[in-house]
């Protein structure tokens, strides 16, 4: 059985147009949204529509979207959001793993707790951070790039319930002394020597806390949850549609 599942996974990777199984469904849609299957054509979404792994979801202006995943976890996206579902592995109502990339916009998630002993992950990535959880409620905002082709300059992660592990990614530039040292160092092989490198560290965020990762300032600032952000138009959509606490 494992070999057969592995064969289908390989085929799915080789044939982008191959239909994947539904991994979630649209529960609420205010305004417009669309899904763009990998290798396929963009299609408008409606309440009751299925979403699949490798879909890119896009939410229109003045619009909001709520999805329920196969394990009962909930995702909500605000206007202008773009989300690519990279990994979505479910066995019935049990989550084996979920990874999505928020290109820009606002995302809120209520993640169902994994079974005891399970290492099933749930991660949301941006250009500036990775937020990973087991079961909690949290929000991620990714600022729009300042020009075409640029990375998102800023990411905000807020925790409403439970705990979230955040790995900020910030570009660190070498000092003049480090640059001179690198110029004197011989590097074996045809690899490129740069004066920039990415630095990562792990931040554990508890409920009612947030972190702002600002690439331009080169900082990851942890503090109390900003209620003004949590209470914006998207936050009010979340409040209307979030339902009971995380199961």
CSV table of C-alpha atoms in Angstrom, one decimal:
chain,number,residue,atom,x,y,z
A,1,UNK,CA,0.0,0.0,0.0
A,2,UNK,CA,2.8,2.4,0.9
A,3,UNK,CA,4.5,1.7,-2.4
A,4,UNK,CA,1.3,2.3,-4.3
A,5,UNK,CA,0.8,5.6,-2.6
A,6,UNK,CA,4.4,6.6,-3.4
A,7,UNK,CA,3.8,5.8,-7.0
A,8,UNK,CA,0.8,8.0,-7.2
A,9,UNK,CA,2.7,10.8,-5.5
A,10,UNK,CA,5.5,10.5,-8.1
A,11,UNK,CA,3.0,10.6,-11.0
A,12,UNK,CA,1.3,13.6,-9.5
A,13,UNK,CA,4.6,15.4,-9.4
A,14,UNK,CA,5.4,14.5,-13.0
A,15,UNK,CA,1.9,15.4,-14.4
A,16,UNK,CA,0.9,18.8,-13.1
A,17,UNK,CA,-2.4,18.6,-14.9
A,18,UNK,CA,-3.4,15.4,-13.0
A,19,UNK,CA,-6.3,16.0,-10.7
A,20,UNK,CA,-5.6,15.8,-7.0
A,21,UNK,CA,-8.1,14.9,-4.4
A,22,UNK,CA,-10.0,17.6,-2.5
A,23,UNK,CA,-8.2,18.7,0.7
A,24,UNK,CA,-10.8,21.3,1.7
A,25,UNK,CA,-13.9,23.1,0.8
A,26,UNK,CA,-15.1,26.8,0.6
A,27,UNK,CA,-17.5,27.5,3.6
A,28,UNK,CA,-17.9,31.3,3.3
A,29,UNK,CA,-17.1,33.7,0.5
A,30,UNK,CA,-17.7,37.4,0.6
A,31,UNK,CA,-16.9,39.0,-2.8
A,32,UNK,CA,-14.7,37.1,-5.2
A,33,UNK,CA,-11.9,34.5,-5.1
A,34,UNK,CA,-10.3,32.0,-7.5
A,35,UNK,CA,-8.2,28.9,-7.5
A,36,UNK,CA,-5.4,28.3,-10.0
A,37,UNK,CA,-4.5,24.6,-10.2
A,38,UNK,CA,-0.8,23.9,-11.0
A,39,UNK,CA,-0.7,23.5,-14.8
A,40,UNK,CA,-4.3,24.4,-15.2
A,41,UNK,CA,-6.6,27.4,-15.7
A,42,UNK,CA,-7.8,29.8,-13.0
A,43,UNK,CA,-11.4,29.2,-11.9
A,44,UNK,CA,-13.7,31.3,-9.8
A,45,UNK,CA,-14.5,29.9,-6.4
A,46,UNK,CA,-18.0,29.6,-4.9
A,47,UNK,CA,-19.4,28.3,-1.6
A,48,UNK,CA,-19.1,24.5,-1.6
A,49,UNK,CA,-16.3,24.4,-4.1
A,50,UNK,CA,-13.3,22.0,-3.4
A,51,UNK,CA,-9.7,23.1,-3.2
A,52,UNK,CA,-6.7,20.8,-3.9
A,53,UNK,CA,-3.1,20.5,-3.1
A,54,UNK,CA,-0.9,22.6,-5.5
A,55,UNK,CA,-3.7,25.1,-5.9
A,56,UNK,CA,-2.9,28.8,-5.7
A,57,UNK,CA,-5.8,30.7,-4.1
A,58,UNK,CA,-6.4,34.4,-4.8
A,59,UNK,CA,-8.9,36.6,-3.0
A,60,UNK,CA,-10.3,39.7,-4.8
A,61,UNK,CA,-10.5,43.2,-3.6
A,62,UNK,CA,-13.0,43.9,-0.7
A,63,UNK,CA,-13.4,40.1,-0.4
A,64,UNK,CA,-12.8,37.4,2.3
A,65,UNK,CA,-12.7,33.6,2.1
A,66,UNK,CA,-13.1,30.8,4.6
A,67,UNK,CA,-12.0,27.2,4.0
A,68,UNK,CA,-12.5,24.1,6.1
A,69,UNK,CA,-9.8,21.4,5.6
A,70,UNK,CA,-10.4,17.7,5.7
A,71,UNK,CA,-9.2,17.4,9.3
A,72,UNK,CA,-11.6,20.2,10.5
A,73,UNK,CA,-8.9,22.9,10.6
A,74,UNK,CA,-10.1,26.3,9.3
A,75,UNK,CA,-8.3,28.8,7.1
A,76,UNK,CA,-9.4,32.3,6.3
A,77,UNK,CA,-7.9,34.7,3.8
A,78,UNK,CA,-8.4,38.5,3.5
A,79,UNK,CA,-8.6,40.7,0.4
A,80,UNK,CA,-5.7,40.6,-2.0
A,81,UNK,CA,-4.3,37.5,-0.5
A,82,UNK,CA,-2.4,34.8,-2.5
A,83,UNK,CA,-1.9,31.4,-0.9
A,84,UNK,CA,-0.1,28.4,-2.5
A,85,UNK,CA,-1.0,25.0,-1.0
A,86,UNK,CA,2.3,23.2,-1.2
A,87,UNK,CA,1.6,20.1,1.0
A,88,UNK,CA,-1.7,18.8,2.2
A,89,UNK,CA,-1.6,15.2,3.3
A,90,UNK,CA,-4.7,13.7,5.0
A,91,UNK,CA,-5.9,10.2,5.8
A,92,UNK,CA,-9.6,10.6,6.3
A,93,UNK,CA,-10.0,13.3,8.9
A,94,UNK,CA,-6.4,12.9,10.2
A,95,UNK,CA,-3.8,15.4,9.2
A,96,UNK,CA,-0.4,14.0,8.2
A,97,UNK,CA,1.1,17.3,7.1
A,98,UNK,CA,0.1,20.7,5.8
A,99,UNK,CA,2.4,23.5,4.3
A,100,UNK,CA,1.2,26.6,2.6
A,101,UNK,CA,2.9,29.7,1.4
A,102,UNK,CA,1.4,33.1,1.8
A,103,UNK,CA,2.8,35.3,-1.0
A,104,UNK,CA,1.0,38.4,0.3
A,105,UNK,CA,-2.1,39.3,2.2
A,106,UNK,CA,-3.7,38.1,5.4
A,107,UNK,CA,-4.3,34.6,6.7
A,108,UNK,CA,-6.0,33.3,9.9
A,109,UNK,CA,-5.9,29.7,10.9
A,110,UNK,CA,-7.7,27.5,13.6
A,111,UNK,CA,-5.6,24.4,13.5
A,112,UNK,CA,-7.1,21.1,14.9
A,113,UNK,CA,-4.7,19.4,17.3
A,114,UNK,CA,-2.9,16.4,16.0
A,115,UNK,CA,-3.4,13.0,17.5
A,116,UNK,CA,-1.3,12.2,20.6
A,117,UNK,CA,2.2,11.0,19.5
A,118,UNK,CA,1.7,12.4,15.9
A,119,UNK,CA,4.4,14.6,14.4
A,120,UNK,CA,2.0,16.0,11.8
A,121,UNK,CA,3.0,19.6,11.1
A,122,UNK,CA,1.0,22.6,10.0
A,123,UNK,CA,3.1,25.4,8.6
A,124,UNK,CA,2.5,28.8,6.9
A,125,UNK,CA,5.5,30.3,5.1
A,126,UNK,CA,6.2,33.8,3.9
A,127,UNK,CA,9.3,35.4,2.4
A,128,UNK,CA,10.2,36.5,5.9
A,129,UNK,CA,9.2,33.8,8.3
A,130,UNK,CA,7.8,30.3,8.9
A,131,UNK,CA,5.1,29.8,11.4
A,132,UNK,CA,4.6,26.2,12.6
A,133,UNK,CA,1.9,24.8,15.0
A,134,UNK,CA,0.4,21.6,16.3
A,135,UNK,CA,-3.1,23.0,17.3
A,136,UNK,CA,-3.9,26.6,17.9
A,137,UNK,CA,-5.3,29.9,16.5
A,138,UNK,CA,-3.0,32.4,14.8
A,139,UNK,CA,-2.8,35.1,12.1
A,140,UNK,CA,-0.1,35.8,9.5
A,141,UNK,CA,0.1,39.1,7.5
A,142,UNK,CA,2.6,39.3,4.6
A,143,UNK,CA,3.1,42.8,3.2
A,144,UNK,CA,3.0,43.4,-0.5
A,145,UNK,CA,6.4,43.7,-2.3
A,146,UNK,CA,7.4,47.3,-3.1
A,147,UNK,CA,8.2,46.4,-6.7
A,148,UNK,CA,7.7,43.6,-9.2
A,149,UNK,CA,9.8,40.5,-8.4
A,150,UNK,CA,10.8,41.7,-4.9
A,151,UNK,CA,10.3,39.7,-1.7
A,152,UNK,CA,7.6,40.7,0.8
A,153,UNK,CA,9.3,43.2,3.1
A,154,UNK,CA,7.4,42.5,6.3
A,155,UNK,CA,5.6,39.7,8.1
A,156,UNK,CA,3.4,39.8,11.2
A,157,UNK,CA,2.4,36.7,13.2
A,158,UNK,CA,-0.2,37.0,16.0
A,159,UNK,CA,-1.2,34.2,18.3
A,160,UNK,CA,-4.8,34.2,19.7
A,161,UNK,CA,-4.7,30.8,21.3
A,162,UNK,CA,-2.1,28.1,22.0
A,163,UNK,CA,1.5,28.4,20.9
A,164,UNK,CA,3.2,29.1,17.6
A,165,UNK,CA,6.9,28.5,16.7
A,166,UNK,CA,8.2,31.2,14.4
A,167,UNK,CA,11.4,31.2,12.4
A,168,UNK,CA,12.1,34.7,11.1
A,169,UNK,CA,14.3,35.0,8.0
A,170,UNK,CA,16.4,38.2,7.8
A,171,UNK,CA,19.1,39.1,5.4
A,172,UNK,CA,22.3,40.0,7.2
A,173,UNK,CA,24.9,42.1,5.4
A,174,UNK,CA,28.6,41.6,6.1
A,175,UNK,CA,30.6,44.4,7.9
A,176,UNK,CA,33.6,45.9,6.1
A,177,UNK,CA,35.9,43.8,8.2
A,178,UNK,CA,34.1,40.6,7.2
A,179,UNK,CA,34.1,41.6,3.6
A,180,UNK,CA,37.9,42.1,3.6
A,181,UNK,CA,38.3,38.7,5.3
A,182,UNK,CA,36.2,37.1,2.7
A,183,UNK,CA,38.2,38.7,-0.1
A,184,UNK,CA,41.4,37.0,1.4
A,185,UNK,CA,39.7,33.6,1.7
A,186,UNK,CA,40.1,31.1,-1.2
A,187,UNK,CA,36.8,29.3,-1.8
A,188,UNK,CA,37.1,25.8,-3.4
A,189,UNK,CA,35.0,24.9,-6.4
A,190,UNK,CA,32.9,27.1,-8.7
A,191,UNK,CA,30.6,28.4,-6.1
A,192,UNK,CA,29.8,32.1,-5.8
A,193,UNK,CA,30.9,34.1,-2.8
A,194,UNK,CA,28.4,36.7,-1.7
A,195,UNK,CA,28.5,39.4,1.0
A,196,UNK,CA,25.0,38.5,2.2
A,197,UNK,CA,23.6,35.6,4.2
A,198,UNK,CA,20.3,34.6,5.7
A,199,UNK,CA,20.0,34.2,9.4
A,200,UNK,CA,17.3,32.2,11.2
A,201,UNK,CA,16.3,31.7,14.8
A,202,UNK,CA,13.3,30.2,16.6
A,203,UNK,CA,10.8,32.3,18.5
A,204,UNK,CA,8.2,30.6,20.7
A,205,UNK,CA,5.0,32.8,20.7
A,206,UNK,CA,2.4,32.3,23.4
A,207,UNK,CA,-1.3,33.5,23.2
A,208,UNK,CA,-1.8,37.3,23.0
A,209,UNK,CA,1.7,37.8,21.7
A,210,UNK,CA,3.0,38.8,18.2
A,211,UNK,CA,6.2,39.1,16.3
A,212,UNK,CA,7.0,41.6,13.4
A,213,UNK,CA,9.7,40.6,11.0
A,214,UNK,CA,10.9,43.6,9.2
A,215,UNK,CA,13.5,42.9,6.5
A,216,UNK,CA,14.4,46.6,5.9
A,217,UNK,CA,15.2,47.1,9.6
A,218,UNK,CA,16.7,43.7,10.0
A,219,UNK,CA,14.8,43.0,13.1
A,220,UNK,CA,12.3,40.5,14.6
A,221,UNK,CA,10.3,42.4,17.3
A,222,UNK,CA,8.3,40.4,19.8
A,223,UNK,CA,5.6,42.2,21.8
A,224,UNK,CA,2.0,42.1,23.0
A,225,UNK,CA,-0.8,41.5,20.5
A,226,UNK,CA,-1.8,44.7,18.6
A,227,UNK,CA,-5.6,44.8,19.1
A,228,UNK,CA,-6.0,47.4,16.3
A,229,UNK,CA,-4.6,45.0,13.8
A,230,UNK,CA,-6.6,42.1,15.2
A,231,UNK,CA,-9.7,44.2,15.0
A,232,UNK,CA,-9.4,45.4,11.4
A,233,UNK,CA,-11.8,44.5,8.6
A,234,UNK,CA,-10.3,41.1,8.1
A,235,UNK,CA,-10.3,40.6,11.9
A,236,UNK,CA,-14.0,41.3,12.0
A,237,UNK,CA,-14.6,38.8,9.3
A,238,UNK,CA,-12.7,36.2,11.4
A,239,UNK,CA,-14.8,37.1,14.5
A,240,UNK,CA,-18.0,36.5,12.6
A,241,UNK,CA,-16.9,33.2,11.2
A,242,UNK,CA,-14.4,31.5,13.6
A,243,UNK,CA,-16.9,29.4,15.5
A,244,UNK,CA,-16.0,27.5,18.7
A,245,UNK,CA,-12.5,27.2,20.1
A,246,UNK,CA,-9.9,24.9,18.5
A,247,UNK,CA,-10.9,21.3,19.0
